[in-house]
Coordinates of N, CA, C and O in Angstrom, one line a residue:
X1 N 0.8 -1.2 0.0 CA 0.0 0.0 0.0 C 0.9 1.3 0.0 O 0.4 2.3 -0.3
X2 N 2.3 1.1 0.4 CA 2.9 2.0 0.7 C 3.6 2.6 -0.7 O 4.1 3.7 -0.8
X3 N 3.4 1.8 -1.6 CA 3.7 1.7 -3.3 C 2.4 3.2 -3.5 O 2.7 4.4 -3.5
X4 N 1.7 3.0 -3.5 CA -0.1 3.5 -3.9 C 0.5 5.1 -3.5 O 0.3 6.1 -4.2
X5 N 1.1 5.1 -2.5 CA 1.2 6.8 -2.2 C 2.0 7.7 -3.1 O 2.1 8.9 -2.9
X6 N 2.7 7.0 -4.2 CA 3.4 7.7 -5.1 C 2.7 8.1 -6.3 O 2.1 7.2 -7.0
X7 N 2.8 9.1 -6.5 CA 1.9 9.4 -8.2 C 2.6 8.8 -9.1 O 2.0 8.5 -10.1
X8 N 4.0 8.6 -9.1 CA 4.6 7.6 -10.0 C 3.6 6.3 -10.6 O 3.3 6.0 -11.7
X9 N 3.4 5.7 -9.2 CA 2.8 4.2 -9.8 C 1.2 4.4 -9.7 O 0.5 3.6 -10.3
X10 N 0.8 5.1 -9.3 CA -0.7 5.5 -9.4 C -1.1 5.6 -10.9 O -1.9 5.0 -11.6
X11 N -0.2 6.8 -11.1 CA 0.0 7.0 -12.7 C 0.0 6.1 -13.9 O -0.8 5.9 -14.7
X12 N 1.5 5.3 -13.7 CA 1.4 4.2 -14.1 C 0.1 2.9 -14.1 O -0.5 2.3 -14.9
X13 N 0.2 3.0 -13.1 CA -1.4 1.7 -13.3 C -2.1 2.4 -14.0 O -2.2 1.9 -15.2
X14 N -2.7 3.3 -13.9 CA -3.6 4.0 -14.7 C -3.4 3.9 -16.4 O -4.4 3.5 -17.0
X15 N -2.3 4.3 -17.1 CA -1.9 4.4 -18.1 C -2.0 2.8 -18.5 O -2.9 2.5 -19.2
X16 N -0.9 1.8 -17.8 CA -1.2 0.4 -18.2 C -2.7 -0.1 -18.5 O -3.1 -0.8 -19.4
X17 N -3.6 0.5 -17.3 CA -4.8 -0.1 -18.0 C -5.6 0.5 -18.9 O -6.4 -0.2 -19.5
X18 N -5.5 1.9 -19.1 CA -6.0 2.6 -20.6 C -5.4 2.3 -21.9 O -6.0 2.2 -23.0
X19 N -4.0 2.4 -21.8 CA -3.6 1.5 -23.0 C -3.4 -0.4 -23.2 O -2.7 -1.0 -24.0
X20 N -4.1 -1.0 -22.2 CA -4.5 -2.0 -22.1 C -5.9 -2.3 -23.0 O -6.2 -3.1 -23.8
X21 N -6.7 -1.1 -22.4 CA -8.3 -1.5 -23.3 C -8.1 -1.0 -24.3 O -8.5 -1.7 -25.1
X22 N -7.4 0.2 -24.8 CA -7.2 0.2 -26.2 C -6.8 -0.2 -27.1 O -7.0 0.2 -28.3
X23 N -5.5 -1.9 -26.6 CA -4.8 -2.5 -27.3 C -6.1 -3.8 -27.5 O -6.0 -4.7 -28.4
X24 N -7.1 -3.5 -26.5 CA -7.9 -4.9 -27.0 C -9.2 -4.6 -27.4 O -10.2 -5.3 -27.4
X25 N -9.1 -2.9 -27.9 CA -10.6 -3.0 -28.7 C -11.6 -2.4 -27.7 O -12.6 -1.9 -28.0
X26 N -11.3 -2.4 -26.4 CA -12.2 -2.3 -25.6 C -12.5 -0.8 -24.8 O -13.1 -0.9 -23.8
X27 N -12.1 0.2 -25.2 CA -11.7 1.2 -24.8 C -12.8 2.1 -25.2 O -12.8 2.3 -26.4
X28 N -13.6 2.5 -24.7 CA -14.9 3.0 -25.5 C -15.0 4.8 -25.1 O -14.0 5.2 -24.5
X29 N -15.5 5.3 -25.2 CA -15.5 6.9 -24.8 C -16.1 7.1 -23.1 O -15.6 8.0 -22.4
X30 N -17.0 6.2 -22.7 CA -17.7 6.4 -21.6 C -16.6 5.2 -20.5 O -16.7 5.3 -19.2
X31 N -15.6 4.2 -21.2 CA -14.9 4.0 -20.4 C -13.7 5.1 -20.2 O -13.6 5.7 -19.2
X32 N -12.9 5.3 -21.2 CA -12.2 6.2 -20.8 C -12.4 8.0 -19.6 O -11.6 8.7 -18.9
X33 N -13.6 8.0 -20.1 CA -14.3 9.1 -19.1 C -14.1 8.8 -18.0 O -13.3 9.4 -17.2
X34 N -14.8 7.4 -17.7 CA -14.9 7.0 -16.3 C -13.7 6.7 -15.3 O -13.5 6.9 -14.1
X35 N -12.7 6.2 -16.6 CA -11.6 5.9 -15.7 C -10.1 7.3 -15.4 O -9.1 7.4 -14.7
X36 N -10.9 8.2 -16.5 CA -10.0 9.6 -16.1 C -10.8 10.5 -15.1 O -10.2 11.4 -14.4
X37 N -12.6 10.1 -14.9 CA -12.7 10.7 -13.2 C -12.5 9.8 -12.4 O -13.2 10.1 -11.4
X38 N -12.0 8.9 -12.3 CA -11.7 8.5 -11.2 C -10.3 8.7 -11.0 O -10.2 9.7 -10.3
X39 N -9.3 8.1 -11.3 CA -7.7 9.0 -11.8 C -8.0 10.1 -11.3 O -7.4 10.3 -10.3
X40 N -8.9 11.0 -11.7 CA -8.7 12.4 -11.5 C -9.3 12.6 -9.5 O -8.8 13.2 -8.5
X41 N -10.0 12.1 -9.6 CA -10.8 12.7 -7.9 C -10.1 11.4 -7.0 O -10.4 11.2 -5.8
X42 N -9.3 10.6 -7.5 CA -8.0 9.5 -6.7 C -7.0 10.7 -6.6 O -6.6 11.0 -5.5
X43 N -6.5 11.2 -7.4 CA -5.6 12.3 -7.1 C -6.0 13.6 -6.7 O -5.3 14.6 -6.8
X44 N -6.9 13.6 -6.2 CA -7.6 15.3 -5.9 C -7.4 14.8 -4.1 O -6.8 15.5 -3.3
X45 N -7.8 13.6 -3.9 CA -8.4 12.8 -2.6 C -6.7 13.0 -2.0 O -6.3 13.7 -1.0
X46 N -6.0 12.5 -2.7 CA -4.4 12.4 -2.6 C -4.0 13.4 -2.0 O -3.7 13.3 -0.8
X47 N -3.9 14.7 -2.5 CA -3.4 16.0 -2.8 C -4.3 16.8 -1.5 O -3.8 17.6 -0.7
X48 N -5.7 16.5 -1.6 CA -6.4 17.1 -0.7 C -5.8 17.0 1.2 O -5.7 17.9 2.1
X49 N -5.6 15.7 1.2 CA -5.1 14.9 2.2 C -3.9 14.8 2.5 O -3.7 13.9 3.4
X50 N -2.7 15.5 1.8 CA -1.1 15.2 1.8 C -0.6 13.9 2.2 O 0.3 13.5 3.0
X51 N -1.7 13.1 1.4 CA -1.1 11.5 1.5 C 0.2 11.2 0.4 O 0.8 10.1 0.6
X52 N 0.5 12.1 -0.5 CA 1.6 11.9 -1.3 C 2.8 11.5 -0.6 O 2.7 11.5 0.6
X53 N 4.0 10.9 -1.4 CA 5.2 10.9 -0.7 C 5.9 11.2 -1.5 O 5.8 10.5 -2.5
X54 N 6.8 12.1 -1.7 CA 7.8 12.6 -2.3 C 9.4 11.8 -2.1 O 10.1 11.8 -1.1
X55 N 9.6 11.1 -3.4 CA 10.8 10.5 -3.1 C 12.2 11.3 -2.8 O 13.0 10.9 -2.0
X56 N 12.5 12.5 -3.7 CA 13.4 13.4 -3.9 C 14.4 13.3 -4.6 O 15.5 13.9 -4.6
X57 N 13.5 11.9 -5.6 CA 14.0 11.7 -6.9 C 13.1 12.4 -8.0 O 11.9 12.3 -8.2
X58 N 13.9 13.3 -8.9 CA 13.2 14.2 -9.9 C 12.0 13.2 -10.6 O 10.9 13.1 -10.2
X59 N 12.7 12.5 -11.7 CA 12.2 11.2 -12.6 C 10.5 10.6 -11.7 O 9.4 10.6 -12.2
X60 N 10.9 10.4 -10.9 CA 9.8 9.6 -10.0 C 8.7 10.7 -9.6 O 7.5 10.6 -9.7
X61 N 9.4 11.8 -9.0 CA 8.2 12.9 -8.4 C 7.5 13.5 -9.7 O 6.4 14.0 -9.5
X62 N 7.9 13.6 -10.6 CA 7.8 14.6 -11.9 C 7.7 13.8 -13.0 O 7.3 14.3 -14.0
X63 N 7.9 12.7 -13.1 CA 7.6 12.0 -14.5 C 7.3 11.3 -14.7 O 8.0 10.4 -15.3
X64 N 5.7 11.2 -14.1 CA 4.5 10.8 -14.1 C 3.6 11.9 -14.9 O 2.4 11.7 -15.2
X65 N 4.3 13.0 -15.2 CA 3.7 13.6 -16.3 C 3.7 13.1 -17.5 O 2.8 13.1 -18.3
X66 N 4.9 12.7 -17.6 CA 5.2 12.4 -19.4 C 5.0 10.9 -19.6 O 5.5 10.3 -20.5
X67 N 4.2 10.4 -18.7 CA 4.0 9.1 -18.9 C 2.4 9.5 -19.2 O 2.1 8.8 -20.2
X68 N 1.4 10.2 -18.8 CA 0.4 10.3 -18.8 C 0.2 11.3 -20.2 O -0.8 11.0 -20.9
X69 N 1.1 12.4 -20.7 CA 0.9 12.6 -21.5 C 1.6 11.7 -22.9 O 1.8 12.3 -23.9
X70 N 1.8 10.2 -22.8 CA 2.1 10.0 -23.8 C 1.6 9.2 -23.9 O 2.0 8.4 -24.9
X71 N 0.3 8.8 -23.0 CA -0.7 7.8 -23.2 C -1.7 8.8 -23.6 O -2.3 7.9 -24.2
X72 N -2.0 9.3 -23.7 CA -3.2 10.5 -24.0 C -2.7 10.8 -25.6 O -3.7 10.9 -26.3
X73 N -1.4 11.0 -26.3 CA -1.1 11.2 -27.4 C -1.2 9.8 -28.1 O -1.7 9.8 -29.2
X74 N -0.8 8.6 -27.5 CA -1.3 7.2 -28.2 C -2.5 6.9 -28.2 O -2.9 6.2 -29.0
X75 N -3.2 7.4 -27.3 CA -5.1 7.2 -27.4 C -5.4 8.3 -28.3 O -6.5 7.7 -28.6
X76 N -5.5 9.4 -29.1 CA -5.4 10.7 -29.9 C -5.1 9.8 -31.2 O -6.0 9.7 -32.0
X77 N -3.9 9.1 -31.3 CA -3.3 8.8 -32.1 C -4.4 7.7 -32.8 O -5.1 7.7 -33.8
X78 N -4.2 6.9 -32.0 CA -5.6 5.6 -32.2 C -6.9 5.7 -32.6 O -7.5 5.0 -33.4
X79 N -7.3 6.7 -32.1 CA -8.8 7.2 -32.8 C -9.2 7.6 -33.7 O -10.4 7.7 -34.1
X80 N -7.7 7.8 -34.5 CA -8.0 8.5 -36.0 C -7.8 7.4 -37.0 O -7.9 7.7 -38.2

């Protein structure tokens, strides 16, 4: 559980399973919605609560951006 407090891997699972349903077809508009509010108000809950943990490693604190924007640019990509 103590994994779960990092937006690193929060992140990551997230991304694994949206480009999971999209590699199997399954990925529909109302799932994607559903699974970016939840993603979204899991990290609001996070943030609201200073349950985060900051490792004080750059990569890890910070890049869980570019992992989430480059699942968002391969789902973009896919649609067309």
């Amino acid at each position: 559980m103590k994994m779960l407090r990092l937006p690193f891997v929060r992140t990551l699972i997230f991304c694994i399973l949206v480009l999971f349903l999209l590699v199997t077809n399954k990925l529909t508009v109302l799932n994607f919605f559903v699974l970016g509010g939840l993603y979204s108000l899991i990290e609001s809950l996070m943030a609201k609560k200073e349950l985060d943990v900051e490792t004080g490693n750059k990569w890890m604190d910070i890049g869980w951006v570019f992992i989430l924007l480059t699942t968002m640019i391969l789902v973009i990509i896919h649609t067309f």
